[in-house]
Coordinates of C-alpha atoms and ligand atoms in Angstrom, one line a residue:
M504 CA 0.0 0.0 0.0
A505 CA 1.4 3.3 -1.0
D506 CA 0.2 5.4 1.9
T507 CA 0.8 3.0 4.8
K508 CA 1.8 5.1 7.8
K509 CA 4.1 4.0 10.5
L510 CA 3.3 3.8 14.2
F511 CA 5.9 3.7 17.0
I512 CA 4.6 2.7 20.5
K513 CA 6.7 2.8 23.6
T514 CA 5.2 0.9 26.6
Y515 CA 5.9 1.7 30.2
G516 CA 4.4 0.1 33.4
C517 CA 2.6 -3.2 33.9
Q518 CA 1.7 -6.1 31.6
M519 CA -1.8 -4.6 31.1
N520 CA -0.1 -1.8 29.2
V521 CA 1.8 -4.3 27.1
Y522 CA -1.5 -6.0 26.2
D523 CA -3.2 -2.6 25.5
S524 CA -0.3 -1.5 23.3
E525 CA -0.9 -4.6 21.1
R526 CA -4.6 -3.8 20.9
M527 CA -3.8 -0.2 20.0
A528 CA -1.4 -1.3 17.2
E529 CA -4.2 -3.6 15.9
A530 CA -6.8 -0.8 16.0
M531 CA -4.5 1.6 14.2
G532 CA -3.7 -1.2 11.7
G533 CA -7.3 -0.8 10.6
A534 CA -6.6 2.9 10.1
G535 CA -3.7 2.2 7.7
Y536 CA -0.9 2.1 10.2
E537 CA 1.8 -0.6 10.6
T538 CA 4.1 -0.6 13.6
T539 CA 7.8 0.3 13.5
E540 CA 10.6 -0.3 16.0
T541 CA 12.3 3.0 15.2
P542 CA 10.7 6.4 16.3
E543 CA 12.6 8.1 13.5
D544 CA 10.5 6.3 10.8
A545 CA 7.2 7.0 12.5
D546 CA 4.3 9.2 11.4
M547 CA 2.8 8.7 14.8
I548 CA 4.5 8.1 18.2
L549 CA 2.4 6.9 21.1
L550 CA 3.7 6.7 24.7
N551 CA 1.7 4.2 26.7
T552 CA 2.5 5.5 30.2
C553 CA 2.5 4.5 33.8
H554 CA 1.6 6.7 36.8
I555 CA 2.4 4.3 39.6
R556 CA 5.4 6.1 41.0
E557 CA 6.7 9.7 40.6
K558 CA 9.7 8.6 38.5
A559 CA 7.5 6.6 36.1
A560 CA 5.4 9.7 35.4
E561 CA 8.3 12.1 35.1
K562 CA 10.0 9.8 32.5
V563 CA 7.1 10.6 30.1
Y564 CA 7.9 14.3 30.1
S565 CA 11.6 13.8 29.5
E566 CA 10.8 11.4 26.7
L567 CA 8.4 13.9 25.1
G568 CA 11.1 16.5 25.3
R569 CA 13.4 14.3 23.2
F570 CA 10.8 14.3 20.3
K571 CA 11.0 18.1 19.9
G572 CA 13.7 18.0 17.2
M573 CA 11.9 15.2 15.4
K574 CA 8.7 17.2 15.2
A575 CA 10.6 20.2 13.9
D576 CA 12.1 18.1 11.1
K577 CA 8.8 16.4 10.3
P578 CA 5.8 18.7 11.0
D579 CA 3.3 15.9 10.1
L580 CA 4.5 13.7 12.9
K581 CA 1.7 13.2 15.5
I582 CA 2.6 12.6 19.1
G583 CA 0.1 10.9 21.5
V584 CA 0.1 10.0 25.2
A585 CA -1.9 7.0 26.3
G586 CA -2.1 5.0 29.5
C587 CA -2.3 6.0 33.2
V588 CA -0.5 9.4 33.0
A589 CA -2.9 10.3 30.2
Q590 CA -5.8 9.4 32.5
A591 CA -4.4 11.1 35.6
E592 CA -3.2 14.3 34.0
G593 CA -5.4 14.7 30.9
E594 CA -5.2 18.1 29.3
E595 CA -2.4 19.2 31.7
I596 CA -0.1 17.1 29.5
M597 CA -0.8 19.3 26.4
R598 CA -0.3 22.4 28.6
R599 CA 3.0 21.2 29.9
Q600 CA 4.2 19.8 26.5
P601 CA 2.5 21.6 23.6
L602 CA 3.9 19.2 21.0
V603 CA 1.5 16.5 22.2
D604 CA -1.4 16.2 19.7
L605 CA -3.4 13.5 21.4
V606 CA -4.2 12.3 24.9
V607 CA -6.1 9.0 25.4
G608 CA -7.0 7.3 28.7
P609 CA -6.9 3.5 29.0
Q610 CA -10.6 3.0 28.6
A611 CA -10.9 5.0 25.4
Y612 CA -8.5 3.2 23.1
H613 CA -11.2 2.0 20.6
R614 CA -11.7 5.7 19.8
L615 CA -8.0 6.1 18.7
P616 CA -8.6 5.9 14.9
E617 CA -11.1 8.8 15.0
M618 CA -8.9 10.7 17.3
E619 CA -6.0 10.3 14.9
E620 CA -8.1 11.6 12.1
K621 CA -8.9 14.7 14.2
T622 CA -5.2 15.4 14.7
R623 CA -4.6 15.0 10.9
A624 CA -7.1 17.9 10.5
G625 CA -4.8 19.9 12.7
E626 CA -6.8 19.7 15.9
K627 CA -5.8 18.3 19.3
A628 CA -7.7 15.2 20.5
L629 CA -8.4 14.4 24.2
D630 CA -10.4 11.4 25.5
T631 CA -10.2 10.2 29.1
D632 CA -13.8 9.0 29.4
F633 CA -14.8 5.7 31.1
P634 CA -17.4 4.8 28.4
E635 CA -20.0 2.0 28.9
E636 CA -19.0 0.0 25.9
D637 CA -16.3 -2.7 26.1
K638 CA -13.2 -1.2 24.6
F639 CA -11.8 -4.7 23.8
E640 CA -14.9 -5.7 21.9
K641 CA -14.5 -2.6 19.8
L642 CA -10.8 -3.2 19.3
K643 CA -11.5 -6.4 17.4
G644 CA -10.3 -7.1 13.9
R645 CA -7.0 -8.6 14.8
S646 CA -4.8 -9.9 12.0
K647 CA -4.3 -13.7 11.8
A648 CA -0.5 -13.2 12.1
K649 CA 1.5 -15.9 13.9
R650 CA 2.2 -15.0 17.5
A651 CA 5.0 -15.7 20.0
P652 CA 4.3 -18.8 22.2
A653 CA 3.5 -16.8 25.4
A654 CA 0.8 -14.2 25.4
F655 CA -1.1 -11.9 27.7
L656 CA -4.9 -11.7 27.8
T657 CA -6.7 -9.1 29.9
V658 CA -9.8 -10.5 31.6
Q659 CA -10.4 -7.9 34.3
E660 CA -9.6 -4.2 34.7
G661 CA -9.7 -1.6 37.4
C662 CA -9.6 -1.7 41.2
D663 CA -12.0 -1.1 44.0
K664 CA -9.5 -1.7 46.8
F665 CA -8.2 1.9 47.2
C666 CA -4.9 1.1 48.9
A667 CA -3.9 4.4 50.5
F668 CA -0.7 4.8 48.3
C669 CA -2.1 3.8 44.9
V670 CA -3.3 5.6 41.8
V671 CA -4.7 2.6 40.0
P672 CA -8.3 2.9 41.2
Y673 CA -8.3 6.5 39.8
T674 CA -6.4 5.8 36.5
R675 CA -8.1 2.5 35.6
G676 CA -11.5 3.0 37.3
A677 CA -13.8 0.4 39.0
E678 CA -13.3 -3.3 38.8
V679 CA -14.9 -4.7 35.5
S680 CA -14.7 -8.3 34.3
R681 CA -15.0 -9.3 30.6
P682 CA -17.6 -11.9 29.8
A683 CA -16.1 -15.5 29.7
E684 CA -17.3 -16.0 26.2
R685 CA -15.1 -13.2 24.8
V686 CA -12.1 -14.4 26.8
I687 CA -12.5 -17.9 25.6
S688 CA -12.9 -16.9 21.9
E689 CA -9.8 -14.7 22.2
A690 CA -7.9 -17.5 23.8
Q691 CA -8.9 -19.9 21.0
D692 CA -7.8 -17.3 18.5
L693 CA -4.4 -16.9 20.2
V694 CA -3.9 -20.7 20.2
E695 CA -4.7 -20.9 16.5
R696 CA -1.9 -18.4 15.9
G697 CA 0.7 -20.4 17.8
V698 CA 0.2 -19.4 21.4
R699 CA 0.8 -22.2 24.0
E700 CA 0.9 -20.2 27.2
I701 CA -1.6 -17.5 28.3
T702 CA -1.3 -15.2 31.2
L703 CA -4.6 -13.8 32.3
L704 CA -4.3 -10.2 33.3
G705 CA -6.1 -7.9 35.7
Q706 CA -5.2 -5.3 38.3
N707 CA -7.1 -7.6 40.6
V708 CA -7.4 -10.6 38.4
N709 CA -8.6 -13.0 41.1
A710 CA -11.5 -10.6 41.8
Y711 CA -12.8 -11.7 38.3
H712 CA -16.5 -12.2 38.3
G713 CA -17.6 -12.2 34.7
A714 CA -20.7 -13.4 32.9
G715 CA -20.3 -17.2 32.5
L716 CA -21.4 -19.4 29.6
N717 CA -24.4 -20.7 31.5
G718 CA -26.0 -17.5 32.7
S719 CA -24.3 -17.6 36.0
T720 CA -21.4 -15.4 37.2
W721 CA -18.0 -17.1 36.9
S722 CA -15.0 -16.8 39.2
L723 CA -11.4 -16.8 37.9
A724 CA -11.2 -20.5 38.8
D725 CA -14.3 -21.3 36.6
L726 CA -12.7 -19.4 33.7
I727 CA -9.4 -21.2 34.2
W728 CA -11.1 -24.6 34.2
K729 CA -12.8 -23.8 30.9
L730 CA -9.6 -22.6 29.3
N731 CA -8.0 -25.8 30.5
E732 CA -10.2 -27.6 27.9
I733 CA -8.7 -25.8 24.9
D734 CA -6.5 -28.2 22.9
G735 CA -3.1 -26.7 22.1
L736 CA -3.2 -24.4 25.1
E737 CA -0.6 -25.9 27.4
R738 CA 0.0 -23.4 30.2
I739 CA -2.2 -20.9 32.1
R740 CA -1.0 -18.2 34.5
F741 CA -2.6 -15.2 36.0
T742 CA -1.5 -11.9 37.6
T743 CA -1.9 -9.7 39.7
S744 CA -3.8 -11.2 42.6
H745 CA -5.0 -9.6 45.9
P746 CA -4.8 -11.8 49.1
N747 CA -8.4 -11.0 50.0
D748 CA -9.7 -12.4 46.7
M749 CA -7.9 -15.8 46.9
Q750 CA -11.1 -17.9 47.1
D751 CA -11.2 -21.6 47.9
D752 CA -11.9 -22.7 44.3
L753 CA -8.9 -20.9 43.0
I754 CA -6.7 -22.4 45.7
A755 CA -8.0 -25.8 44.8
A756 CA -7.4 -25.2 41.1
H757 CA -3.7 -24.8 41.9
G758 CA -3.6 -28.3 43.1
E759 CA -5.9 -29.9 40.5
C760 CA -5.8 -28.0 37.2
A761 CA -3.1 -29.5 35.1
K762 CA -2.4 -26.5 32.9
L763 CA -2.3 -24.0 35.8
M764 CA 1.3 -23.3 36.4
P765 CA 2.8 -23.5 39.9
Y766 CA 3.6 -19.8 40.3
L767 CA 1.7 -17.1 42.1
H768 CA 2.3 -13.4 42.4
L769 CA 0.6 -12.4 45.6
P770 CA 1.7 -8.9 46.8
V771 CA 1.6 -8.2 50.6
Q772 CA 3.3 -4.8 50.6
S773 CA 4.3 -4.9 54.3
G774 CA 4.7 -7.3 57.2
S775 CA 3.6 -4.8 59.9
D776 CA -0.1 -4.8 60.8
K777 CA 0.0 -1.1 61.8
I778 CA 1.3 -0.2 58.3
L779 CA -1.0 -2.7 56.5
K780 CA -4.0 -1.0 58.3
R781 CA -2.7 2.5 57.3
M782 CA -2.3 1.2 53.7
N783 CA -5.9 0.1 53.8
R784 CA -4.9 -3.4 52.7
S785 CA -7.6 -5.1 54.8
H786 CA -5.5 -8.1 55.6
T787 CA -2.9 -8.7 58.3
A788 CA 0.5 -10.3 58.2
E789 CA -0.9 -13.3 60.0
S790 CA -3.9 -13.8 57.7
Y791 CA -1.5 -13.6 54.7
I792 CA 0.8 -16.2 56.1
R793 CA -2.1 -18.5 56.9
L794 CA -3.4 -18.0 53.3
I795 CA 0.1 -19.0 51.9
E796 CA 0.0 -22.1 54.0
R797 CA -3.4 -23.1 52.5
I798 CA -2.2 -22.5 49.0
R799 CA 1.0 -24.4 49.6
A800 CA -1.0 -27.3 51.0
A801 CA -2.8 -27.4 47.7
R802 CA 0.4 -27.1 45.6
P803 CA 3.5 -27.7 47.7
D804 CA 6.0 -26.8 44.9
L805 CA 4.3 -23.4 44.2
L806 CA 6.8 -20.6 43.6
L807 CA 5.7 -17.4 45.3
S808 CA 6.3 -13.8 44.1
G809 CA 5.4 -10.6 45.9
D810 CA 5.5 -6.8 45.9
F811 CA 6.8 -4.7 48.8
I812 CA 6.8 -1.0 49.6
V813 CA 9.3 0.4 52.1
G814 CA 9.3 3.8 53.7
F815 CA 5.5 4.1 53.8
P816 CA 4.5 7.2 55.9
E817 CA 5.2 6.5 59.6
E818 CA 7.0 3.2 59.0
T819 CA 9.4 2.7 61.9
E820 CA 12.4 0.4 62.0
E821 CA 10.3 -2.0 64.0
D822 CA 7.6 -2.1 61.3
F823 CA 10.3 -2.6 58.7
Q824 CA 11.7 -5.5 60.7
A825 CA 8.2 -7.1 60.7
T826 CA 8.4 -7.0 56.9
L827 CA 11.8 -8.7 56.9
D828 CA 10.4 -11.3 59.3
L829 CA 7.4 -12.0 57.0
I830 CA 9.8 -12.4 54.0
K831 CA 11.9 -14.9 56.0
E832 CA 8.8 -16.9 56.9
V833 CA 7.2 -17.0 53.5
K834 CA 10.3 -17.3 51.2
Y835 CA 9.8 -15.7 47.8
G836 CA 11.2 -17.0 44.5
Q837 CA 10.6 -13.6 42.9
A838 CA 9.9 -10.2 44.2
Y839 CA 9.5 -6.5 43.3
S840 CA 10.2 -3.9 45.9
F841 CA 9.8 -0.1 45.8
K842 CA 10.5 2.9 47.9
Y843 CA 7.2 4.6 48.7
S844 CA 6.5 7.4 46.3
T845 CA 3.9 10.1 47.1
R846 CA 1.1 10.1 44.5
P847 CA -1.0 13.3 44.5
G848 CA -4.7 12.7 45.2
T849 CA -4.2 9.5 47.2
P850 CA -5.0 9.4 51.0
A851 CA -1.3 8.7 52.0
A852 CA -0.1 11.8 50.1
E853 CA -1.1 14.0 53.1
R854 CA 1.0 12.0 55.7
P855 CA 4.4 12.6 57.1
L856 CA 7.2 11.0 55.1
V857 CA 10.0 8.7 56.4
D858 CA 13.4 10.3 56.0
D859 CA 14.5 9.6 52.4
A860 CA 18.0 8.3 53.3
E861 CA 16.5 6.0 55.9
A862 CA 13.9 4.6 53.3
S863 CA 16.7 4.1 50.7
E864 CA 18.7 2.2 53.3
R865 CA 15.7 0.0 54.2
L866 CA 15.1 -0.7 50.5
Q867 CA 18.7 -1.9 50.2
R868 CA 18.4 -4.2 53.1
L869 CA 15.1 -5.6 51.9
Q870 CA 16.4 -6.2 48.4
A871 CA 19.5 -8.0 49.8
L872 CA 17.3 -10.4 51.6
L873 CA 14.9 -10.9 48.7
S874 CA 17.8 -11.5 46.2
Q875 CA 19.4 -14.0 48.6
Q876 CA 16.1 -15.9 48.8
Q877 CA 15.5 -15.7 45.1
K878 CA 19.0 -17.1 44.4
E879 CA 18.6 -19.9 47.0
L880 CA 15.3 -21.0 45.4
Q881 CA 16.8 -20.8 42.0
D882 CA 19.8 -22.9 43.0
A883 CA 17.5 -25.5 44.6
M884 CA 16.2 -26.2 41.1
V885 CA 19.5 -27.9 40.1
G886 CA 18.9 -31.6 39.7
R887 CA 15.2 -31.2 39.2
E888 CA 13.1 -31.9 36.1
V889 CA 11.0 -29.1 34.8
S890 CA 9.0 -28.4 31.6
V891 CA 10.3 -25.6 29.5
L892 CA 8.4 -23.6 26.9
F893 CA 11.0 -22.3 24.4
E894 CA 10.4 -18.7 23.5
K895 CA 13.6 -17.6 21.6
E896 CA 17.0 -18.6 20.3
G897 CA 19.9 -18.2 22.6
R898 CA 23.1 -16.3 22.0
F899 CA 25.0 -19.5 21.1
E900 CA 24.5 -21.9 18.3
D901 CA 21.8 -24.5 18.8
Q902 CA 20.9 -22.9 22.2
M903 CA 17.3 -22.1 23.1
V904 CA 15.9 -20.0 25.9
G905 CA 12.6 -20.6 27.5
K906 CA 10.6 -20.5 30.8
S907 CA 10.1 -23.3 33.2
D908 CA 6.8 -24.0 34.9
Y909 CA 8.1 -21.8 37.8
L910 CA 8.9 -18.9 35.4
H911 CA 12.7 -19.3 35.7
A912 CA 14.6 -18.5 32.5
V913 CA 16.3 -21.7 31.3
H914 CA 19.0 -22.1 28.6
V915 CA 19.2 -25.4 26.8
A916 CA 21.8 -26.4 24.2
G917 CA 21.6 -29.1 21.6
S918 CA 18.0 -30.1 22.1
G919 CA 16.9 -29.5 18.5
A920 CA 13.8 -27.8 19.9
Q921 CA 12.0 -25.1 18.0
I922 CA 10.4 -21.9 19.3
G923 CA 7.0 -22.9 20.8
D924 CA 8.1 -26.5 21.8
I925 CA 7.7 -27.7 25.3
R926 CA 10.3 -30.1 26.6
K927 CA 11.1 -31.9 29.8
V928 CA 14.5 -30.5 30.9
K929 CA 16.8 -31.5 33.7
I930 CA 18.4 -28.5 35.4
V931 CA 22.2 -28.8 35.6
E932 CA 23.4 -25.4 36.6
S933 CA 22.2 -22.2 38.3
G934 CA 23.7 -18.9 37.0
T935 CA 23.2 -15.3 38.0
N936 CA 19.7 -14.8 36.6
S937 CA 19.0 -18.0 34.8
L938 CA 19.3 -21.8 34.8
K939 CA 21.0 -24.2 32.4
G940 CA 19.4 -27.5 31.6
V941 CA 19.5 -30.5 29.3
A942 CA 16.5 -31.8 27.4
I943 CA 15.5 -35.3 28.4
A944 CA 12.3 -35.7 26.4
Ligands
SAH716 N1 -2.9 -4.4 41.6 C1 -1.7 -4.9 41.9 C2 -0.5 -4.1 41.5 C3 -0.5 -2.6 41.7 S1 0.8 -1.7 41.2 C4 -1.7 -5.2 43.4 O1 -2.6 -4.8 44.1 O2 -0.8 -5.9 43.8 C5 2.2 -2.7 41.4 C6 3.0 -2.4 42.7 O3 3.5 -1.1 42.7 C7 2.2 -2.5 43.9 O4 2.0 -3.8 44.3 C8 3.0 -1.8 44.9 O5 4.0 -2.6 45.5 C9 3.7 -0.7 44.0 N2 3.2 0.6 44.2 C10 2.0 1.1 44.0 N3 1.8 2.3 44.4 C11 3.0 2.7 44.9 C12 3.6 3.9 45.4 N4 2.8 5.0 45.6 N5 4.9 4.0 45.8 C13 5.6 2.9 45.7 N6 5.2 1.7 45.2 C14 3.9 1.6 44.8
SF4_717 FE1 -3.4 -0.5 43.8 FE2 -4.2 -1.7 46.0 FE3 -5.7 -1.8 43.8 FE4 -3.4 -3.1 43.8 S1 -5.2 -3.5 45.2 S2 -4.2 -1.8 42.2 S3 -2.1 -1.8 45.1 S4 -5.2 0.0 45.1
F3S718 FE1 1.3 1.7 35.8 FE2 -1.2 2.0 35.1 FE3 -0.1 -0.4 35.2 S1 -0.2 3.1 36.7 S2 1.4 -0.2 36.8 S3 0.5 1.3 33.9 S4 -2.2 0.1 35.8

């Protein structure tokens, strides 16, 4: 096509943004755009942004500044901001950075093509509505192109939890679940295009309560059991879960559902009940630990992952010690930890801060403990047999890289496996960030 335009999308933040970026690329495909990996080639640049911490939001403005020269050279270049910064700051973005032509919030992506048209007419376009219609339904019309073997699929959006530190309930809105029928047909389509592992996504994915196939409301476990029936789909994962939404049927599925992988991301944030209460987490350290025990009783080899915030307002050394104690008791195979970042408009934003140097020092101590645990659990894989889904070629000849059931990266040489194959692998060595194995079947 002579007048195909090029779209460059840069994605920040969580996996939900990764999924949304793919959908936006598809929607713009219908408007004559194909994606490019180089911003210099682009007719339109979209930043899909994250507002979770101050640094994440500020990155957007410094990135936008870098496009100034490009726009001077190419006046037809359109620049758009999507995602959570777009939702949180709206028009303010265009005020602060006048080169921005378009601002679109996460619930309005299906309106992108008409917004782009508006910018071509020389106008600015802004849409941060939370419309009634299902954006994903409107974003249909995917190409039948082959896909990488592991894919994301958003099943739930938004959050009703209102943790005192967090912007997500404001940027993504209330909890909404997609009907099971749409999720299933999307999963079938992905499998037809080569996908063998699907990670179900939601800000509170285990709060899923979508319209089921039989007129009733389905839980996440109901949905997983249905997806388990799809031939060719070999692995199911989900993220991110909230401890309060870990219902019995989901715990049981971890023990009984063959395709559900033995890995769970279950953020706790802090091990101090005083801090958990001030965070509005509505669980205690004790209730979280008891929950983990129940999940591990269903699936003893489960690998656990978590999120932690240090330096939350009024966190004392004693509170911090309680977090270290919880980590020692639970043992995490993977973890993400952050220094508290004040987010305007959230309840915690008004509270007195912990000294910054103190918070940084706590973060270092926390990360040292988490890395040590992570390494120990990774090293403990040596000698074990795991299944590996191969996702790409390695750096060396005849070497493939994939993910184990437990989400560890595994390098395997000389297996003759192709991308998309799943093989039984014996782990022989544990490196800095990955394992080495030999294929045994
Ligand atoms: N819905 C998910 C993830 C939310 S954002 C959940 O509830 O677990 C991912 C992580 O970012 C959170 O788990 C939290 O650890 C961190 N985070 C959120 N807001 C933050 C803030 N204001 N400062 C520092 N970290 C934050
Ligand atoms: Fe944010 Fe809490 Fe909701 Fe997670 S559960 S998205 S941390 S408000
Ligand atoms: Fe960031 Fe929005 Fe995800 S704030 S973490 S991109 S939901």
